[in-house]
């Protein structure tokens, strides 16, 4: 049970997302249901018969009827002891209540939304207790009216139809006294712990809410001129509402409408009048208030997003508007392509003729569709510069030439295709790639083009169906085909093209070849010990990445790169290791070999030095964060700034805690003790890696381990010291502590490590990177950095970026920028998605997908 609760707690953000998404789906679905019951022509006729003042009055009645529900939110915030701004409270409350009116489910939707809007800054149990008090009193108003309606039915003058619903009315009426008694008797925190003023406020709010619901229905009927007796209407309306609530049907649709139509008809009201009455009630009580709530939602959402993401959403909207203008410019180019698909349009409309410089007619539909789409497919191979695309493309163009010559001779088309053929023949040297790696960027572009053309063709086919009304045939007659058989032959062509597309892509891909080699521990270690490394070099021994080794003219290994491949991206972790003089040559060789096999390198967390020479290779870069360095010779605990750190060290010394450093090899007993500490630190989380180590005995056996021991000589925290193969820079990788470790143990371990490494002769200590520190915050920043910041902000549920920066700030004497570099042929959004995947997936997924696509690990478990 504890594990289940912990799992739910760890994944609460996912449940919130699912809840919000579910509410959106439910609301959208119910709006569609309501819209089916509303005829706009009928509404137009109704409003023509109603005086303007009556329509305005109905509008005001609907708004006033919804207003009492704001009282729930006022009371909730009073219980939570928080005072939100009045405008925020009113807008949020209106939005929550109008959404709940549409979605229904007995008020459960409103409870979930209130938790999301008002409970973020409060303890979860406190919010649940407050919401439980609201929930139990939501239906008290309906229950009071049920009792009133019961007495009207049993002792008043009602017809026989209403008599049958006495059981529902008494059932609904019993809810209120039961809730009152329970709240008075029970002494628990969820129902009984409520003062008299709060109880009275909730009951009054619920009563006013249902007075508004009932009153709006009756008043709208009166304004319509319906002759009725309200005493007869009240029991029917309340009984229909109780049945709708019990069934938990969203918006009480269906059961409420049917019961009201039948019931009001038995009271002598014309059925058509009843339908109009319910229609106006739905419009003024549900739809219009909801639309106002939607306006509040958009307002708050846009303000929240712009505040949270430093105005990026507004900038992106402006950028999209600019892209739309560019799209209109490209529209003229698209017209040329459409002239081959719907040539009659260019004949009928003179303004379209100006966009048709080339007449291209292929008279038989099946070959035309086949050749047109196949040229697009071959175009992908040529665009990707794949050798295998050369001969098939030439063959297809020759077939098209022959077909055009015999079937639809046109000098313009012959010259155009001949010129295209000559260009491809003489461009053979440009096709240098050995395989196609079908990237997400390619899939996106091809998918848009193929989907758009296919949908257009299907729409034309539907338009040509005999059953399709052609009352506007004079306007879009160019969509008409000579016969359905001709269109169907073209559709078969599209199906064949789909199959051929798959086969041709597979042909271009060939037998998949990857670059680099699996880890050769001896070879990698020899290179690092000979030429040195950096703070990321040791990560190669995690065995979750491939290695690429550059060999110089003397056939000696001098440079090591560690990377992982996902889709067409080879993500290199950190700076190259080894002989610095060969870095440029090694990186150039790696880029060229990757390009030959269709891959695009991405250099992750690279230094400014790497940025400088990679920029010469046409790479764009974005800043990913800043790395904290501690000046070890000058580090001191003296001074006001380090007062709290001094206190930590004094406390641990007084309590007889000890700092020790063990050297490998380590005993099984020590490894088991470290494993226990690591497991306690992880809890329900999963191990992650790629840019940070995970608990692996073979990995930990490669370096020293620093531990903190308590008075009983038990290890309560540890950190593995990463070999950097240099005396200049020291750092650690895993830093974990057990449940019994006291607060401040991380500071104790860090300060002890600073002193230890200073004694060992290191110049500075690398505390690691603070991701997104000072990235994309300025309006003058590159748009790529602004987008990257936005992507990572959406991934903030994985990690608290600002907290890490603040923690390292107290020790750091210098901040060094780190960058991600990527090819200009990559979409920045896809680059960031690849980094998120590689940096955030648990290592268990790697084991399941070994040899296919290893989805890798999280960087920042510090």
PDB file of N, CA and C in Angstrom, residues 80-138:
ATOM      1  N   UNK A  80      -8.743  27.719   3.641  1.00  0.00           N
ATOM      2  CA  UNK A  80      -7.321  27.538   3.344  1.00  0.00           C
ATOM      3  C   UNK A  80      -6.465  28.686   3.865  1.00  0.00           C
ATOM      4  N   UNK A  81      -7.124  29.716   4.420  1.00  0.00           N
ATOM      5  CA  UNK A  81      -6.424  30.875   4.977  1.00  0.00           C
ATOM      6  C   UNK A  81      -5.526  31.558   3.945  1.00  0.00           C
ATOM      7  N   UNK A  82      -6.100  31.788   2.789  1.00  0.00           N
ATOM      8  CA  UNK A  82      -5.384  32.521   1.763  1.00  0.00           C
ATOM      9  C   UNK A  82      -6.310  33.570   1.157  1.00  0.00           C
ATOM     10  N   UNK A  83      -5.702  34.656   0.685  1.00  0.00           N
ATOM     11  CA  UNK A  83      -6.476  35.778   0.168  1.00  0.00           C
ATOM     12  C   UNK A  83      -6.031  36.106  -1.253  1.00  0.00           C
ATOM     13  N   UNK A  84      -6.581  35.398  -2.229  1.00  0.00           N
ATOM     14  CA  UNK A  84      -6.236  35.731  -3.618  1.00  0.00           C
ATOM     15  C   UNK A  84      -6.859  37.066  -4.014  1.00  0.00           C
ATOM     16  N   UNK A  85      -6.347  37.638  -5.089  1.00  0.00           N
ATOM     17  CA  UNK A  85      -6.915  38.891  -5.581  1.00  0.00           C
ATOM     18  C   UNK A  85      -8.378  38.676  -5.968  1.00  0.00           C
ATOM     19  N   UNK A  86      -9.192  39.701  -5.701  1.00  0.00           N
ATOM     20  CA  UNK A  86     -10.627  39.563  -5.943  1.00  0.00           C
ATOM     21  C   UNK A  86     -10.943  39.256  -7.405  1.00  0.00           C
ATOM     22  N   UNK A  87     -10.225  39.932  -8.316  1.00  0.00           N
ATOM     23  CA  UNK A  87     -10.500  39.716  -9.736  1.00  0.00           C
ATOM     24  C   UNK A  87     -10.138  38.289 -10.137  1.00  0.00           C
ATOM     25  N   UNK A  88      -9.027  37.776  -9.573  1.00  0.00           N
ATOM     26  CA  UNK A  88      -8.633  36.387  -9.855  1.00  0.00           C
ATOM     27  C   UNK A  88      -9.659  35.417  -9.289  1.00  0.00           C
ATOM     28  N   UNK A  89     -10.127  35.684  -8.072  1.00  0.00           N
ATOM     29  CA  UNK A  89     -11.110  34.810  -7.440  1.00  0.00           C
ATOM     30  C   UNK A  89     -12.402  34.764  -8.244  1.00  0.00           C
ATOM     31  N   UNK A  90     -12.888  35.932  -8.665  1.00  0.00           N
ATOM     32  CA  UNK A  90     -14.151  35.988  -9.418  1.00  0.00           C
ATOM     33  C   UNK A  90     -14.008  35.282 -10.758  1.00  0.00           C
ATOM     34  N   UNK A  91     -12.936  35.583 -11.469  1.00  0.00           N
ATOM     35  CA  UNK A  91     -12.750  34.981 -12.795  1.00  0.00           C
ATOM     36  C   UNK A  91     -12.549  33.469 -12.698  1.00  0.00           C
ATOM     37  N   UNK A  92     -11.712  33.035 -11.741  1.00  0.00           N
ATOM     38  CA  UNK A  92     -11.455  31.602 -11.586  1.00  0.00           C
ATOM     39  C   UNK A  92     -12.721  30.873 -11.157  1.00  0.00           C
ATOM     40  N   UNK A  93     -13.439  31.450 -10.216  1.00  0.00           N
ATOM     41  CA  UNK A  93     -14.668  30.826  -9.735  1.00  0.00           C
ATOM     42  C   UNK A  93     -15.702  30.717 -10.858  1.00  0.00           C
ATOM     43  N   UNK A  94     -15.850  31.796 -11.608  1.00  0.00           N
ATOM     44  CA  UNK A  94     -16.810  31.770 -12.723  1.00  0.00           C
ATOM     45  C   UNK A  94     -16.436  30.681 -13.724  1.00  0.00           C
ATOM     46  N   UNK A  95     -15.155  30.588 -14.027  1.00  0.00           N
ATOM     47  CA  UNK A  95     -14.685  29.593 -14.976  1.00  0.00           C
ATOM     48  C   UNK A  95     -14.933  28.178 -14.459  1.00  0.00           C
ATOM     49  N   UNK A  96     -14.590  27.925 -13.193  1.00  0.00           N
ATOM     50  CA  UNK A  96     -14.755  26.595 -12.599  1.00  0.00           C
ATOM     51  C   UNK A  96     -16.221  26.187 -12.590  1.00  0.00           C
ATOM     52  N   UNK A  97     -17.082  27.081 -12.151  1.00  0.00           N
ATOM     53  CA  UNK A  97     -18.497  26.734 -12.003  1.00  0.00           C
ATOM     54  C   UNK A  97     -19.209  26.558 -13.338  1.00  0.00           C
ATOM     55  N   UNK A  98     -18.862  27.365 -14.311  1.00  0.00           N
ATOM     56  CA  UNK A  98     -19.514  27.207 -15.622  1.00  0.00           C
ATOM     57  C   UNK A  98     -19.018  25.951 -16.334  1.00  0.00           C
ATOM     58  N   UNK A  99     -17.743  25.601 -16.128  1.00  0.00           N
ATOM     59  CA  UNK A  99     -17.236  24.332 -16.670  1.00  0.00           C
ATOM     60  C   UNK A  99     -17.952  23.168 -15.999  1.00  0.00           C
ATOM     61  N   UNK A 100     -18.129  23.261 -14.682  1.00  0.00           N
ATOM     62  CA  UNK A 100     -18.819  22.196 -13.946  1.00  0.00           C
ATOM     63  C   UNK A 100     -20.265  22.054 -14.399  1.00  0.00           C
ATOM     64  N   UNK A 101     -20.923  23.188 -14.703  1.00  0.00           N
ATOM     65  CA  UNK A 101     -22.297  23.119 -15.198  1.00  0.00           C
ATOM     66  C   UNK A 101     -22.392  22.318 -16.483  1.00  0.00           C
ATOM     67  N   UNK A 102     -21.363  22.485 -17.347  1.00  0.00           N
ATOM     68  CA  UNK A 102     -21.346  21.749 -18.616  1.00  0.00           C
ATOM     69  C   UNK A 102     -20.953  20.304 -18.394  1.00  0.00           C
ATOM     70  N   UNK A 103     -19.868  20.083 -17.598  1.00  0.00           N
ATOM     71  CA  UNK A 103     -19.299  18.740 -17.444  1.00  0.00           C
ATOM     72  C   UNK A 103     -20.122  17.865 -16.515  1.00  0.00           C
ATOM     73  N   UNK A 104     -20.637  18.466 -15.431  1.00  0.00           N
ATOM     74  CA  UNK A 104     -21.481  17.714 -14.518  1.00  0.00           C
ATOM     75  C   UNK A 104     -20.709  16.802 -13.590  1.00  0.00           C
ATOM     76  N   UNK A 105     -21.104  15.506 -13.563  1.00  0.00           N
ATOM     77  CA  UNK A 105     -20.521  14.495 -12.686  1.00  0.00           C
ATOM     78  C   UNK A 105     -20.668  14.844 -11.200  1.00  0.00           C
ATOM     79  N   UNK A 106     -21.832  15.375 -10.855  1.00  0.00           N
ATOM     80  CA  UNK A 106     -22.144  15.579  -9.454  1.00  0.00           C
ATOM     81  C   UNK A 106     -21.243  16.536  -8.719  1.00  0.00           C
ATOM     82  N   UNK A 107     -20.619  17.462  -9.397  1.00  0.00           N
ATOM     83  CA  UNK A 107     -19.759  18.433  -8.744  1.00  0.00           C
ATOM     84  C   UNK A 107     -18.322  17.985  -8.589  1.00  0.00           C
ATOM     85  N   UNK A 108     -17.998  16.742  -9.000  1.00  0.00           N
ATOM     86  CA  UNK A 108     -16.628  16.242  -8.842  1.00  0.00           C
ATOM     87  C   UNK A 108     -15.644  17.018  -9.707  1.00  0.00           C
ATOM     88  N   UNK A 109     -16.087  17.448 -10.872  1.00  0.00           N
ATOM     89  CA  UNK A 109     -15.205  18.212 -11.749  1.00  0.00           C
ATOM     90  C   UNK A 109     -14.818  19.531 -11.096  1.00  0.00           C
ATOM     91  N   UNK A 110     -15.792  20.191 -10.465  1.00  0.00           N
ATOM     92  CA  UNK A 110     -15.487  21.473  -9.814  1.00  0.00           C
ATOM     93  C   UNK A 110     -14.502  21.286  -8.669  1.00  0.00           C
ATOM     94  N   UNK A 111     -14.594  20.174  -7.948  1.00  0.00           N
ATOM     95  CA  UNK A 111     -13.671  19.907  -6.844  1.00  0.00           C
ATOM     96  C   UNK A 111     -12.251  19.743  -7.382  1.00  0.00           C
ATOM     97  N   UNK A 112     -12.107  18.989  -8.468  1.00  0.00           N
ATOM     98  CA  UNK A 112     -10.781  18.811  -9.060  1.00  0.00           C
ATOM     99  C   UNK A 112     -10.193  20.112  -9.571  1.00  0.00           C
ATOM    100  N   UNK A 113     -11.019  20.944 -10.192  1.00  0.00           N
ATOM    101  CA  UNK A 113     -10.535  22.226 -10.708  1.00  0.00           C
ATOM    102  C   UNK A 113     -10.173  23.173  -9.567  1.00  0.00           C
ATOM    103  N   UNK A 114     -10.960  23.159  -8.498  1.00  0.00           N
ATOM    104  CA  UNK A 114     -10.630  24.027  -7.358  1.00  0.00           C
ATOM    105  C   UNK A 114      -9.302  23.612  -6.725  1.00  0.00           C
ATOM    106  N   UNK A 115      -9.054  22.319  -6.681  1.00  0.00           N
ATOM    107  CA  UNK A 115      -7.761  21.851  -6.157  1.00  0.00           C
ATOM    108  C   UNK A 115      -6.615  22.357  -7.000  1.00  0.00           C
ATOM    109  N   UNK A 116      -6.802  22.375  -8.315  1.00  0.00           N
ATOM    110  CA  UNK A 116      -5.746  22.819  -9.218  1.00  0.00           C
ATOM    111  C   UNK A 116      -5.517  24.323  -9.126  1.00  0.00           C
ATOM    112  N   UNK A 117      -6.591  25.095  -8.952  1.00  0.00           N
ATOM    113  CA  UNK A 117      -6.474  26.552  -8.961  1.00  0.00           C
ATOM    114  C   UNK A 117      -6.074  27.138  -7.608  1.00  0.00           C
ATOM    115  N   UNK A 118      -6.583  26.550  -6.524  1.00  0.00           N
ATOM    116  CA  UNK A 118      -6.378  27.169  -5.219  1.00  0.00           C
ATOM    117  C   UNK A 118      -5.472  26.377  -4.281  1.00  0.00           C
ATOM    118  N   UNK A 119      -5.156  25.145  -4.654  1.00  0.00           N
ATOM    119  CA  UNK A 119      -4.422  24.303  -3.713  1.00  0.00           C
ATOM    120  C   UNK A 119      -2.956  24.116  -4.004  1.00  0.00           C
ATOM    121  N   UNK A 120      -2.384  24.835  -4.978  1.00  0.00           N
ATOM    122  CA  UNK A 120      -0.998  24.615  -5.374  1.00  0.00           C
ATOM    123  C   UNK A 120      -0.011  24.994  -4.274  1.00  0.00           C
ATOM    124  N   UNK A 121      -0.338  26.049  -3.521  1.00  0.00           N
ATOM    125  CA  UNK A 121       0.611  26.553  -2.528  1.00  0.00           C
ATOM    126  C   UNK A 121       0.369  25.962  -1.137  1.00  0.00           C
ATOM    127  N   UNK A 122      -0.574  25.043  -1.022  1.00  0.00           N
ATOM    128  CA  UNK A 122      -0.925  24.507   0.285  1.00  0.00           C
ATOM    129  C   UNK A 122      -0.590  23.021   0.379  1.00  0.00           C
ATOM    130  N   UNK A 123      -0.538  22.549   1.636  1.00  0.00           N
ATOM    131  CA  UNK A 123      -0.305  21.138   1.887  1.00  0.00           C
ATOM    132  C   UNK A 123      -1.460  20.316   1.324  1.00  0.00           C
ATOM    133  N   UNK A 124      -1.129  19.181   0.723  1.00  0.00           N
ATOM    134  CA  UNK A 124      -2.138  18.365   0.050  1.00  0.00           C
ATOM    135  C   UNK A 124      -3.259  17.918   0.955  1.00  0.00           C
ATOM    136  N   UNK A 125      -2.931  17.494   2.196  1.00  0.00           N
ATOM    137  CA  UNK A 125      -3.964  17.034   3.123  1.00  0.00           C
ATOM    138  C   UNK A 125      -4.900  18.175   3.502  1.00  0.00           C
ATOM    139  N   UNK A 126      -4.344  19.347   3.679  1.00  0.00           N
ATOM    140  CA  UNK A 126      -5.153  20.509   4.042  1.00  0.00           C
ATOM    141  C   UNK A 126      -6.149  20.840   2.938  1.00  0.00           C
ATOM    142  N   UNK A 127      -5.700  20.741   1.690  1.00  0.00           N
ATOM    143  CA  UNK A 127      -6.568  21.021   0.551  1.00  0.00           C
ATOM    144  C   UNK A 127      -7.688  19.985   0.460  1.00  0.00           C
ATOM    145  N   UNK A 128      -7.337  18.707   0.656  1.00  0.00           N
ATOM    146  CA  UNK A 128      -8.336  17.633   0.601  1.00  0.00           C
ATOM    147  C   UNK A 128      -9.386  17.833   1.681  1.00  0.00           C
ATOM    148  N   UNK A 129      -8.949  18.199   2.888  1.00  0.00           N
ATOM    149  CA  UNK A 129      -9.909  18.426   3.975  1.00  0.00           C
ATOM    150  C   UNK A 129     -10.862  19.570   3.642  1.00  0.00           C
ATOM    151  N   UNK A 130     -10.295  20.655   3.091  1.00  0.00           N
ATOM    152  CA  UNK A 130     -11.134  21.806   2.750  1.00  0.00           C
ATOM    153  C   UNK A 130     -12.117  21.462   1.637  1.00  0.00           C
ATOM    154  N   UNK A 131     -11.640  20.742   0.623  1.00  0.00           N
ATOM    155  CA  UNK A 131     -12.502  20.391  -0.502  1.00  0.00           C
ATOM    156  C   UNK A 131     -13.595  19.412  -0.090  1.00  0.00           C
ATOM    157  N   UNK A 132     -13.285  18.529   0.853  1.00  0.00           N
ATOM    158  CA  UNK A 132     -14.300  17.571   1.312  1.00  0.00           C
ATOM    159  C   UNK A 132     -15.477  18.300   1.966  1.00  0.00           C
ATOM    160  N   UNK A 133     -15.188  19.380   2.666  1.00  0.00           N
ATOM    161  CA  UNK A 133     -16.258  20.167   3.281  1.00  0.00           C
ATOM    162  C   UNK A 133     -17.134  20.834   2.226  1.00  0.00           C
ATOM    163  N   UNK A 134     -16.490  21.326   1.178  1.00  0.00           N
ATOM    164  CA  UNK A 134     -17.248  21.944   0.078  1.00  0.00           C
ATOM    165  C   UNK A 134     -18.107  20.892  -0.609  1.00  0.00           C
ATOM    166  N   UNK A 135     -17.513  19.721  -0.879  1.00  0.00           N
ATOM    167  CA  UNK A 135     -18.187  18.682  -1.656  1.00  0.00           C
ATOM    168  C   UNK A 135     -19.476  18.206  -0.991  1.00  0.00           C
ATOM    169  N   UNK A 136     -19.413  17.963   0.325  1.00  0.00           N
ATOM    170  CA  UNK A 136     -20.601  17.379   0.968  1.00  0.00           C
ATOM    171  C   UNK A 136     -21.775  18.346   1.018  1.00  0.00           C
ATOM    172  N   UNK A 137     -21.494  19.655   0.927  1.00  0.00           N
ATOM    173  CA  UNK A 137     -22.586  20.632   0.996  1.00  0.00           C
ATOM    174  C   UNK A 137     -23.016  21.144  -0.378  1.00  0.00           C
ATOM    175  N   UNK A 138     -22.383  20.665  -1.460  1.00  0.00           N
ATOM    176  CA  UNK A 138     -22.726  21.153  -2.801  1.00  0.00           C
ATOM    177  C   UNK A 138     -24.196  20.910  -3.135  1.00  0.00           C
TER     178      UNK A 138
END
